[in-house]
Amino acid sequence: MPTRTARTAWTGGLQDGSGQVELASSGVGKFDVSFPKRTADSADGTTSPEELIAAAHSSCYAMALSAQIGNAGGTVQSLDVNADVTLGPDPAGGFHISTIKLTVRGKASGIDAAAFQTAAEAAKAGCPISKALAGVGTIELDATFEG
């Protein structure tokens, strides 16, 4: 299996510094990062590790759910997956990812709502990114079958 690479170039201190994260393996882009913007309510044109984790988790989960629906005999028509990753203070000091909420709305033929829910839970447990994030306090799932 392949290894994927991202690279960050950073200058300055935590509060006054900034950097750029590059998606090196795919070459699809470089994105600005900054600690003050990471902890602000508005991202203001910069990304953050949490947003990158959200992107990884939502895409991984969509793939895992597609596989689970197929294993249940269904055919995916559409999946719309959001991942909300929350950064918060760590009681032990510093910061940590306190919660992740996966929200999925799915349409598939060949299965019913109960089979969709079973597939959604199995995908949450089996997604490699979910497994990598096992140290997160709570990973919530809100799955709705739309037909």
PDB file of C-alpha atoms in Angstrom:
ATOM      1  CA  MET A   1       0.000   0.000   0.000  1.00  0.00           C
ATOM      2  CA  PRO A   2       1.230   3.522  -0.711  1.00  0.00           C
ATOM      3  CA  THR A   3       2.484   6.132   1.728  1.00  0.00           C
ATOM      4  CA  ARG A   4       1.111   9.653   1.340  1.00  0.00           C
ATOM      5  CA  THR A   5       3.045  12.756   2.312  1.00  0.00           C
ATOM      6  CA  ALA A   6       2.207  16.262   3.451  1.00  0.00           C
ATOM      7  CA  ARG A   7       4.837  18.850   4.346  1.00  0.00           C
ATOM      8  CA  THR A   8       4.629  22.020   6.424  1.00  0.00           C
ATOM      9  CA  ALA A   9       7.097  24.891   6.254  1.00  0.00           C
ATOM     10  CA  TRP A  10       6.838  27.124   9.358  1.00  0.00           C
ATOM     11  CA  THR A  11       8.567  30.334  10.411  1.00  0.00           C
ATOM     12  CA  GLY A  12       8.319  32.226  13.690  1.00  0.00           C
ATOM     13  CA  GLY A  13       6.883  31.429  17.082  1.00  0.00           C
ATOM     14  CA  LEU A  14       3.540  29.899  17.915  1.00  0.00           C
ATOM     15  CA  GLN A  15       1.603  33.168  18.264  1.00  0.00           C
ATOM     16  CA  ASP A  16       3.403  35.279  15.654  1.00  0.00           C
ATOM     17  CA  GLY A  17       4.470  32.595  13.205  1.00  0.00           C
ATOM     18  CA  SER A  18       2.787  31.076  10.215  1.00  0.00           C
ATOM     19  CA  GLY A  19       3.258  28.319   7.743  1.00  0.00           C
ATOM     20  CA  GLN A  20       2.118  26.549   4.663  1.00  0.00           C
ATOM     21  CA  VAL A  21       1.034  22.937   4.506  1.00  0.00           C
ATOM     22  CA  GLU A  22       1.595  21.259   1.155  1.00  0.00           C
ATOM     23  CA  LEU A  23      -0.241  18.158  -0.005  1.00  0.00           C
ATOM     24  CA  ALA A  24       2.982  16.780  -1.448  1.00  0.00           C
ATOM     25  CA  SER A  25       1.885  13.365  -2.723  1.00  0.00           C
ATOM     26  CA  SER A  26      -0.978  14.673  -4.831  1.00  0.00           C
ATOM     27  CA  GLY A  27       0.499  18.085  -5.578  1.00  0.00           C
ATOM     28  CA  VAL A  28      -2.983  19.602  -5.422  1.00  0.00           C
ATOM     29  CA  GLY A  29      -2.074  22.578  -3.321  1.00  0.00           C
ATOM     30  CA  LYS A  30      -0.444  24.535  -0.548  1.00  0.00           C
ATOM     31  CA  PHE A  31      -2.534  26.026   2.238  1.00  0.00           C
ATOM     32  CA  ASP A  32      -1.729  28.693   4.820  1.00  0.00           C
ATOM     33  CA  VAL A  33      -1.778  27.768   8.528  1.00  0.00           C
ATOM     34  CA  SER A  34      -1.542  29.926  11.640  1.00  0.00           C
ATOM     35  CA  PHE A  35      -2.093  29.177  15.313  1.00  0.00           C
ATOM     36  CA  PRO A  36      -4.110  32.344  16.088  1.00  0.00           C
ATOM     37  CA  LYS A  37      -6.455  31.590  13.159  1.00  0.00           C
ATOM     38  CA  ARG A  38      -6.559  27.920  14.166  1.00  0.00           C
ATOM     39  CA  THR A  39      -8.086  28.889  17.513  1.00  0.00           C
ATOM     40  CA  ALA A  40     -10.296  31.737  16.196  1.00  0.00           C
ATOM     41  CA  ASP A  41     -13.978  31.401  15.309  1.00  0.00           C
ATOM     42  CA  SER A  42     -13.282  32.454  11.708  1.00  0.00           C
ATOM     43  CA  ALA A  43     -10.696  30.609   9.612  1.00  0.00           C
ATOM     44  CA  ASP A  44     -10.240  33.735   7.470  1.00  0.00           C
ATOM     45  CA  GLY A  45      -8.692  31.954   4.495  1.00  0.00           C
ATOM     46  CA  THR A  46      -6.385  29.601   6.389  1.00  0.00           C
ATOM     47  CA  THR A  47      -6.759  25.919   7.097  1.00  0.00           C
ATOM     48  CA  SER A  48      -5.922  24.030  10.277  1.00  0.00           C
ATOM     49  CA  PRO A  49      -4.918  20.538  11.291  1.00  0.00           C
ATOM     50  CA  GLU A  50      -8.504  20.038  12.458  1.00  0.00           C
ATOM     51  CA  GLU A  51      -9.939  20.972   9.059  1.00  0.00           C
ATOM     52  CA  LEU A  52      -7.479  18.633   7.371  1.00  0.00           C
ATOM     53  CA  ILE A  53      -8.499  15.851   9.770  1.00  0.00           C
ATOM     54  CA  ALA A  54     -12.160  16.633   8.980  1.00  0.00           C
ATOM     55  CA  ALA A  55     -11.411  16.310   5.257  1.00  0.00           C
ATOM     56  CA  ALA A  56      -9.599  13.025   5.792  1.00  0.00           C
ATOM     57  CA  HIS A  57     -12.322  11.629   8.047  1.00  0.00           C
ATOM     58  CA  SER A  58     -15.281  12.623   5.856  1.00  0.00           C
ATOM     59  CA  SER A  59     -13.719  11.168   2.711  1.00  0.00           C
ATOM     60  CA  CYS A  60     -12.529   7.977   4.423  1.00  0.00           C
ATOM     61  CA  TYR A  61     -15.923   7.481   6.046  1.00  0.00           C
ATOM     62  CA  ALA A  62     -17.735   7.954   2.713  1.00  0.00           C
ATOM     63  CA  MET A  63     -15.564   5.246   1.154  1.00  0.00           C
ATOM     64  CA  ALA A  64     -16.058   2.892   4.117  1.00  0.00           C
ATOM     65  CA  LEU A  65     -19.827   3.429   4.112  1.00  0.00           C
ATOM     66  CA  SER A  66     -20.003   2.817   0.382  1.00  0.00           C
ATOM     67  CA  ALA A  67     -18.232  -0.513   0.921  1.00  0.00           C
ATOM     68  CA  GLN A  68     -20.517  -1.469   3.827  1.00  0.00           C
ATOM     69  CA  ILE A  69     -23.660  -0.675   1.820  1.00  0.00           C
ATOM     70  CA  GLY A  70     -22.310  -2.802  -1.031  1.00  0.00           C
ATOM     71  CA  ASN A  71     -21.573  -5.639   1.399  1.00  0.00           C
ATOM     72  CA  ALA A  72     -25.209  -5.412   2.571  1.00  0.00           C
ATOM     73  CA  GLY A  73     -26.429  -5.839  -1.007  1.00  0.00           C
ATOM     74  CA  GLY A  74     -27.203  -2.180  -1.638  1.00  0.00           C
ATOM     75  CA  THR A  75     -26.123   0.258  -4.323  1.00  0.00           C
ATOM     76  CA  VAL A  76     -25.140   3.790  -3.288  1.00  0.00           C
ATOM     77  CA  GLN A  77     -26.861   6.562  -5.184  1.00  0.00           C
ATOM     78  CA  SER A  78     -25.390   9.391  -3.093  1.00  0.00           C
ATOM     79  CA  LEU A  79     -23.668  10.023   0.224  1.00  0.00           C
ATOM     80  CA  ASP A  80     -23.205  13.494   1.700  1.00  0.00           C
ATOM     81  CA  VAL A  81     -20.774  13.344   4.624  1.00  0.00           C
ATOM     82  CA  ASN A  82     -19.735  16.179   6.949  1.00  0.00           C
ATOM     83  CA  ALA A  83     -17.097  15.834   9.651  1.00  0.00           C
ATOM     84  CA  ASP A  84     -17.002  18.485  12.382  1.00  0.00           C
ATOM     85  CA  VAL A  85     -13.736  18.351  14.347  1.00  0.00           C
ATOM     86  CA  THR A  86     -13.622  20.350  17.594  1.00  0.00           C
ATOM     87  CA  LEU A  87     -10.377  21.585  19.147  1.00  0.00           C
ATOM     88  CA  GLY A  88     -10.594  22.283  22.856  1.00  0.00           C
ATOM     89  CA  PRO A  89      -8.479  22.665  25.950  1.00  0.00           C
ATOM     90  CA  ASP A  90      -7.006  19.433  27.274  1.00  0.00           C
ATOM     91  CA  PRO A  91      -7.573  18.944  31.018  1.00  0.00           C
ATOM     92  CA  ALA A  92      -3.998  17.612  31.157  1.00  0.00           C
ATOM     93  CA  GLY A  93      -2.709  20.837  29.573  1.00  0.00           C
ATOM     94  CA  GLY A  94      -2.529  22.222  26.064  1.00  0.00           C
ATOM     95  CA  PHE A  95      -5.177  21.297  23.515  1.00  0.00           C
ATOM     96  CA  HIS A  96      -6.794  18.167  22.145  1.00  0.00           C
ATOM     97  CA  ILE A  97      -9.484  17.130  19.715  1.00  0.00           C
ATOM     98  CA  SER A  98     -12.447  16.778  22.030  1.00  0.00           C
ATOM     99  CA  THR A  99     -15.133  15.625  19.619  1.00  0.00           C
ATOM    100  CA  ILE A 100     -15.742  14.639  16.042  1.00  0.00           C
ATOM    101  CA  LYS A 101     -19.250  14.533  14.635  1.00  0.00           C
ATOM    102  CA  LEU A 102     -19.900  12.650  11.425  1.00  0.00           C
ATOM    103  CA  THR A 103     -23.156  13.589   9.711  1.00  0.00           C
ATOM    104  CA  VAL A 104     -24.222  11.537   6.711  1.00  0.00           C
ATOM    105  CA  ARG A 105     -27.259  11.688   4.481  1.00  0.00           C
ATOM    106  CA  GLY A 106     -27.469   8.767   2.130  1.00  0.00           C
ATOM    107  CA  LYS A 107     -29.535   7.375  -0.694  1.00  0.00           C
ATOM    108  CA  ALA A 108     -29.161   3.764  -1.752  1.00  0.00           C
ATOM    109  CA  SER A 109     -31.223   1.116  -3.436  1.00  0.00           C
ATOM    110  CA  GLY A 110     -31.469  -2.488  -2.323  1.00  0.00           C
ATOM    111  CA  ILE A 111     -31.389  -1.782   1.439  1.00  0.00           C
ATOM    112  CA  ASP A 112     -33.745  -0.318   4.007  1.00  0.00           C
ATOM    113  CA  ALA A 113     -33.179   2.258   6.767  1.00  0.00           C
ATOM    114  CA  ALA A 114     -32.166  -0.388   9.333  1.00  0.00           C
ATOM    115  CA  ALA A 115     -29.540  -1.862   7.002  1.00  0.00           C
ATOM    116  CA  PHE A 116     -28.278   1.653   6.273  1.00  0.00           C
ATOM    117  CA  GLN A 117     -27.909   2.371   9.996  1.00  0.00           C
ATOM    118  CA  THR A 118     -26.035  -0.913  10.512  1.00  0.00           C
ATOM    119  CA  ALA A 119     -23.743  -0.071   7.586  1.00  0.00           C
ATOM    120  CA  ALA A 120     -23.218   3.467   8.943  1.00  0.00           C
ATOM    121  CA  GLU A 121     -22.140   2.174  12.362  1.00  0.00           C
ATOM    122  CA  ALA A 122     -19.863  -0.471  10.806  1.00  0.00           C
ATOM    123  CA  ALA A 123     -18.257   2.175   8.591  1.00  0.00           C
ATOM    124  CA  LYS A 124     -17.627   4.405  11.611  1.00  0.00           C
ATOM    125  CA  ALA A 125     -15.892   1.543  13.417  1.00  0.00           C
ATOM    126  CA  GLY A 126     -13.992   0.272  10.385  1.00  0.00           C
ATOM    127  CA  CYS A 127     -12.855   3.470   8.663  1.00  0.00           C
ATOM    128  CA  PRO A 128      -9.026   3.654   8.935  1.00  0.00           C
ATOM    129  CA  ILE A 129      -9.212   7.334   9.935  1.00  0.00           C
ATOM    130  CA  SER A 130     -11.740   6.522  12.692  1.00  0.00           C
ATOM    131  CA  LYS A 131      -9.312   3.886  13.926  1.00  0.00           C
ATOM    132  CA  ALA A 132      -6.431   6.377  13.833  1.00  0.00           C
ATOM    133  CA  LEU A 133      -8.522   8.845  15.838  1.00  0.00           C
ATOM    134  CA  ALA A 134      -9.482   6.325  18.519  1.00  0.00           C
ATOM    135  CA  GLY A 135      -7.968   8.607  21.194  1.00  0.00           C
ATOM    136  CA  VAL A 136     -10.612  11.282  20.557  1.00  0.00           C
ATOM    137  CA  GLY A 137     -13.041  11.458  23.462  1.00  0.00           C
ATOM    138  CA  THR A 138     -16.211  11.224  21.361  1.00  0.00           C
ATOM    139  CA  ILE A 139     -16.870  10.410  17.727  1.00  0.00           C
ATOM    140  CA  GLU A 140     -20.588  10.952  17.154  1.00  0.00           C
ATOM    141  CA  LEU A 141     -22.572   9.682  14.187  1.00  0.00           C
ATOM    142  CA  ASP A 142     -25.786  11.178  12.797  1.00  0.00           C
ATOM    143  CA  ALA A 143     -26.858   8.970   9.889  1.00  0.00           C
ATOM    144  CA  THR A 144     -30.051   9.522   7.933  1.00  0.00           C
ATOM    145  CA  PHE A 145     -31.270   7.193   5.183  1.00  0.00           C
ATOM    146  CA  GLU A 146     -33.139   9.159   2.530  1.00  0.00           C
ATOM    147  CA  GLY A 147     -34.264   6.242   0.420  1.00  0.00           C
TER     148      GLY A 147
END
